[in-house]
Amino acid sequence: MISTELELFADYYQIHLLDDGSVTDLGDAWTEEAVLDNLAVDTDAMAVGTTVNVNVAVTVEVLEAAPEDDSAEFDHVVEGSLHVLSGRLVVMGCTDYEPEAARFGVVAGSVRVRAARSNLIEAKRLGIDSDDDPSTMERLRVQVWPAPHSEPVVIKRWERLEA
């Protein structure tokens, strides 16, 4: 397993994952269902919705096989499939400069991505101030492994409680 820690600006409340060289525009992927699920998926790109529009702590794990289900440890967990024909997965904030974004070697072809988010209550409570302290930041763990294409799924849904 390869694991890397990043801090990314979740501009427009999203983090993007895409095949290196993808020109996919995710605008049309944000359907009503995608907004509810916090996951917009196209063939070679996806966006994971966030609770905040500031920096989030992102952990990227490249795995050889599907991980165990540890969704009980997270607030919101979703999965989707991507075609990563280049063998390089780009992980970036929505408005980051793509040539400078982090890249991860993956098996070329179809991969499955599990996005597990945590610390959402505290991040939502503090809003734009949530990234002032690592203990209050929204956290996103992205796990990627080779797998046949399958439809997106919500494993665990965070019910946003409005004050």
mmCIF file of N, CA and C in Angstrom, residues 18-79:
data_model
loop_
_atom_site.group_PDB
_atom_site.id
_atom_site.type_symbol
_atom_site.label_atom_id
_atom_site.label_comp_id
_atom_site.label_asym_id
_atom_site.label_seq_id
_atom_site.Cartn_x
_atom_site.Cartn_y
_atom_site.Cartn_z
ATOM 1 N N LEU A 18 -8.895 12.336 -11.256
ATOM 2 C CA LEU A 18 -9.046 12.129 -12.691
ATOM 3 C C LEU A 18 -7.838 11.434 -13.289
ATOM 4 N N ASP A 19 -8.077 10.811 -14.432
ATOM 5 C CA ASP A 19 -7.000 10.215 -15.212
ATOM 6 C C ASP A 19 -6.094 11.338 -15.699
ATOM 7 N N ASP A 20 -4.780 11.147 -15.607
ATOM 8 C CA ASP A 20 -3.843 12.153 -16.098
ATOM 9 C C ASP A 20 -4.097 12.369 -17.586
ATOM 10 N N GLY A 21 -4.377 13.595 -17.956
ATOM 11 C CA GLY A 21 -4.683 13.923 -19.342
ATOM 12 C C GLY A 21 -6.171 14.017 -19.629
ATOM 13 N N SER A 22 -7.014 13.729 -18.655
ATOM 14 C CA SER A 22 -8.462 13.822 -18.842
ATOM 15 C C SER A 22 -8.859 15.267 -19.153
ATOM 16 N N VAL A 23 -9.817 15.407 -20.051
ATOM 17 C CA VAL A 23 -10.374 16.727 -20.356
ATOM 18 C C VAL A 23 -11.856 16.770 -19.993
ATOM 19 N N THR A 24 -12.302 15.838 -19.184
ATOM 20 C CA THR A 24 -13.702 15.746 -18.777
ATOM 21 C C THR A 24 -14.108 16.969 -17.971
ATOM 22 N N ASP A 25 -15.260 17.530 -18.309
ATOM 23 C CA ASP A 25 -15.865 18.620 -17.551
ATOM 24 C C ASP A 25 -16.906 17.984 -16.627
ATOM 25 N N LEU A 26 -16.698 18.077 -15.336
ATOM 26 C CA LEU A 26 -17.601 17.435 -14.377
ATOM 27 C C LEU A 26 -18.877 18.224 -14.118
ATOM 28 N N GLY A 27 -19.040 19.373 -14.756
ATOM 29 C CA GLY A 27 -20.228 20.195 -14.532
ATOM 30 C C GLY A 27 -21.524 19.429 -14.724
ATOM 31 N N ASP A 28 -21.628 18.653 -15.798
ATOM 32 C CA ASP A 28 -22.850 17.892 -16.072
ATOM 33 C C ASP A 28 -23.009 16.681 -15.156
ATOM 34 N N ALA A 29 -21.931 16.254 -14.513
ATOM 35 C CA ALA A 29 -22.002 15.091 -13.621
ATOM 36 C C ALA A 29 -22.669 15.418 -12.283
ATOM 37 N N TRP A 30 -22.768 16.712 -11.969
ATOM 38 C CA TRP A 30 -23.393 17.116 -10.704
ATOM 39 C C TRP A 30 -24.919 17.122 -10.851
ATOM 40 N N THR A 31 -25.493 15.939 -10.916
ATOM 41 C CA THR A 31 -26.941 15.783 -10.959
ATOM 42 C C THR A 31 -27.502 15.972 -9.551
ATOM 43 N N GLU A 32 -28.826 15.993 -9.426
ATOM 44 C CA GLU A 32 -29.434 16.085 -8.081
ATOM 45 C C GLU A 32 -28.975 14.935 -7.203
ATOM 46 N N GLU A 33 -28.931 13.737 -7.769
ATOM 47 C CA GLU A 33 -28.492 12.562 -7.008
ATOM 48 C C GLU A 33 -27.027 12.699 -6.592
ATOM 49 N N ALA A 34 -26.189 13.188 -7.502
ATOM 50 C CA ALA A 34 -24.770 13.371 -7.187
ATOM 51 C C ALA A 34 -24.581 14.365 -6.047
ATOM 52 N N VAL A 35 -25.369 15.428 -6.042
ATOM 53 C CA VAL A 35 -25.286 16.424 -4.965
ATOM 54 C C VAL A 35 -25.673 15.780 -3.632
ATOM 55 N N LEU A 36 -26.752 14.997 -3.636
ATOM 56 C CA LEU A 36 -27.176 14.309 -2.406
ATOM 57 C C LEU A 36 -26.132 13.313 -1.921
ATOM 58 N N ASP A 37 -25.489 12.629 -2.884
ATOM 59 C CA ASP A 37 -24.507 11.598 -2.540
ATOM 60 C C ASP A 37 -23.109 12.161 -2.296
ATOM 61 N N ASN A 38 -22.883 13.426 -2.662
ATOM 62 C CA ASN A 38 -21.552 14.039 -2.585
ATOM 63 C C ASN A 38 -20.536 13.289 -3.441
ATOM 64 N N LEU A 39 -20.993 12.844 -4.623
ATOM 65 C CA LEU A 39 -20.110 12.140 -5.542
ATOM 66 C C LEU A 39 -20.616 12.322 -6.972
ATOM 67 N N ALA A 40 -19.824 13.002 -7.793
ATOM 68 C CA ALA A 40 -20.139 13.195 -9.211
ATOM 69 C C ALA A 40 -19.135 12.382 -10.016
ATOM 70 N N VAL A 41 -19.627 11.472 -10.865
ATOM 71 C CA VAL A 41 -18.747 10.542 -11.572
ATOM 72 C C VAL A 41 -18.979 10.614 -13.072
ATOM 73 N N ASP A 42 -17.873 10.674 -13.829
ATOM 74 C CA ASP A 42 -17.893 10.536 -15.277
ATOM 75 C C ASP A 42 -16.915 9.404 -15.607
ATOM 76 N N THR A 43 -16.685 9.139 -16.872
ATOM 77 C CA THR A 43 -15.865 8.002 -17.278
ATOM 78 C C THR A 43 -14.471 8.010 -16.673
ATOM 79 N N ASP A 44 -13.752 9.135 -16.777
ATOM 80 C CA ASP A 44 -12.364 9.165 -16.321
ATOM 81 C C ASP A 44 -12.096 10.272 -15.302
ATOM 82 N N ALA A 45 -13.160 10.744 -14.649
ATOM 83 C CA ALA A 45 -13.005 11.798 -13.642
ATOM 84 C C ALA A 45 -14.146 11.715 -12.641
ATOM 85 N N MET A 46 -13.873 12.142 -11.416
ATOM 86 C CA MET A 46 -14.924 12.225 -10.396
ATOM 87 C C MET A 46 -14.622 13.371 -9.460
ATOM 88 N N ALA A 47 -15.679 13.864 -8.832
ATOM 89 C CA ALA A 47 -15.552 14.898 -7.812
ATOM 90 C C ALA A 47 -16.202 14.383 -6.538
ATOM 91 N N VAL A 48 -15.516 14.556 -5.433
ATOM 92 C CA VAL A 48 -16.046 14.200 -4.121
ATOM 93 C C VAL A 48 -16.478 15.495 -3.462
ATOM 94 N N GLY A 49 -17.751 15.582 -3.093
ATOM 95 C CA GLY A 49 -18.256 16.767 -2.421
ATOM 96 C C GLY A 49 -17.723 16.863 -1.007
ATOM 97 N N THR A 50 -17.532 18.104 -0.544
ATOM 98 C CA THR A 50 -17.065 18.344 0.820
ATOM 99 C C THR A 50 -18.088 19.197 1.565
ATOM 100 N N THR A 51 -17.915 19.291 2.859
ATOM 101 C CA THR A 51 -18.789 20.088 3.708
ATOM 102 C C THR A 51 -18.340 21.538 3.762
ATOM 103 N N VAL A 52 -17.044 21.756 3.496
ATOM 104 C CA VAL A 52 -16.469 23.088 3.609
ATOM 105 C C VAL A 52 -15.850 23.534 2.294
ATOM 106 N N ASN A 53 -15.681 24.836 2.178
ATOM 107 C CA ASN A 53 -15.092 25.457 0.996
ATOM 108 C C ASN A 53 -13.732 26.045 1.382
ATOM 109 N N VAL A 54 -12.954 25.260 2.128
ATOM 110 C CA VAL A 54 -11.612 25.651 2.573
ATOM 111 C C VAL A 54 -10.712 24.422 2.439
ATOM 112 N N ASN A 55 -9.536 24.473 3.030
ATOM 113 C CA ASN A 55 -8.629 23.335 2.967
ATOM 114 C C ASN A 55 -9.178 22.133 3.715
ATOM 115 N N VAL A 56 -8.950 20.953 3.139
ATOM 116 C CA VAL A 56 -9.300 19.694 3.794
ATOM 117 C C VAL A 56 -8.057 18.807 3.807
ATOM 118 N N ALA A 57 -7.987 17.949 4.822
ATOM 119 C CA ALA A 57 -6.888 16.986 4.925
ATOM 120 C C ALA A 57 -7.265 15.762 4.101
ATOM 121 N N VAL A 58 -6.427 15.413 3.128
ATOM 122 C CA VAL A 58 -6.712 14.307 2.220
ATOM 123 C C VAL A 58 -5.618 13.256 2.354
ATOM 124 N N THR A 59 -6.026 12.019 2.554
ATOM 125 C CA THR A 59 -5.112 10.886 2.543
ATOM 126 C C THR A 59 -5.441 10.046 1.321
ATOM 127 N N VAL A 60 -4.444 9.779 0.503
ATOM 128 C CA VAL A 60 -4.630 8.947 -0.682
ATOM 129 C C VAL A 60 -3.909 7.632 -0.445
ATOM 130 N N GLU A 61 -4.643 6.522 -0.582
ATOM 131 C CA GLU A 61 -4.074 5.186 -0.422
ATOM 132 C C GLU A 61 -4.257 4.408 -1.722
ATOM 133 N N VAL A 62 -3.158 3.974 -2.307
ATOM 134 C CA VAL A 62 -3.203 3.129 -3.498
ATOM 135 C C VAL A 62 -3.037 1.694 -3.024
ATOM 136 N N LEU A 63 -4.046 0.866 -3.291
ATOM 137 C CA LEU A 63 -4.107 -0.500 -2.777
ATOM 138 C C LEU A 63 -4.037 -1.518 -3.910
ATOM 139 N N GLU A 64 -3.713 -2.742 -3.568
ATOM 140 C CA GLU A 64 -3.677 -3.823 -4.550
ATOM 141 C C GLU A 64 -5.034 -4.497 -4.699
ATOM 142 N N ALA A 65 -5.885 -4.381 -3.683
ATOM 143 C CA ALA A 65 -7.193 -5.038 -3.695
ATOM 144 C C ALA A 65 -8.159 -4.222 -2.837
ATOM 145 N N ALA A 66 -9.430 -4.577 -2.900
ATOM 146 C CA ALA A 66 -10.456 -3.868 -2.131
ATOM 147 C C ALA A 66 -10.138 -3.911 -0.637
ATOM 148 N N PRO A 67 -10.300 -2.783 0.045
ATOM 149 C CA PRO A 67 -10.037 -2.746 1.487
ATOM 150 C C PRO A 67 -11.203 -3.328 2.283
ATOM 151 N N GLU A 68 -10.947 -3.586 3.536
ATOM 152 C CA GLU A 68 -12.006 -4.009 4.460
ATOM 153 C C GLU A 68 -12.974 -2.849 4.662
ATOM 154 N N ASP A 69 -14.193 -3.168 5.029
ATOM 155 C CA ASP A 69 -15.196 -2.134 5.309
ATOM 156 C C ASP A 69 -14.967 -1.583 6.711
ATOM 157 N N ASP A 70 -14.539 -0.338 6.794
ATOM 158 C CA ASP A 70 -14.367 0.344 8.079
ATOM 159 C C ASP A 70 -15.235 1.594 8.126
ATOM 160 N N SER A 71 -16.356 1.565 7.416
ATOM 161 C CA SER A 71 -17.214 2.744 7.292
ATOM 162 C C SER A 71 -17.746 3.243 8.629
ATOM 163 N N ALA A 72 -17.786 2.402 9.649
ATOM 164 C CA ALA A 72 -18.253 2.833 10.969
ATOM 165 C C ALA A 72 -17.367 3.948 11.536
ATOM 166 N N GLU A 73 -16.128 4.052 11.055
ATOM 167 C CA GLU A 73 -15.196 5.056 11.550
ATOM 168 C C GLU A 73 -15.346 6.409 10.848
ATOM 169 N N PHE A 74 -16.263 6.503 9.867
ATOM 170 C CA PHE A 74 -16.394 7.700 9.049
ATOM 171 C C PHE A 74 -17.825 8.216 9.071
ATOM 172 N N ASP A 75 -17.998 9.482 8.648
ATOM 173 C CA ASP A 75 -19.324 10.096 8.603
ATOM 174 C C ASP A 75 -20.051 9.815 7.290
ATOM 175 N N HIS A 76 -19.312 9.794 6.180
ATOM 176 C CA HIS A 76 -19.930 9.633 4.859
ATOM 177 C C HIS A 76 -18.954 8.848 3.981
ATOM 178 N N VAL A 77 -19.438 7.770 3.355
ATOM 179 C CA VAL A 77 -18.568 6.913 2.549
ATOM 180 C C VAL A 77 -19.263 6.601 1.228
ATOM 181 N N VAL A 78 -18.569 6.861 0.118
ATOM 182 C CA VAL A 78 -19.105 6.594 -1.218
ATOM 183 C C VAL A 78 -18.036 5.887 -2.051
ATOM 184 N N GLU A 79 -18.500 5.189 -3.099
ATOM 185 C CA GLU A 79 -17.579 4.548 -4.033
ATOM 186 C C GLU A 79 -18.024 4.821 -5.455
#
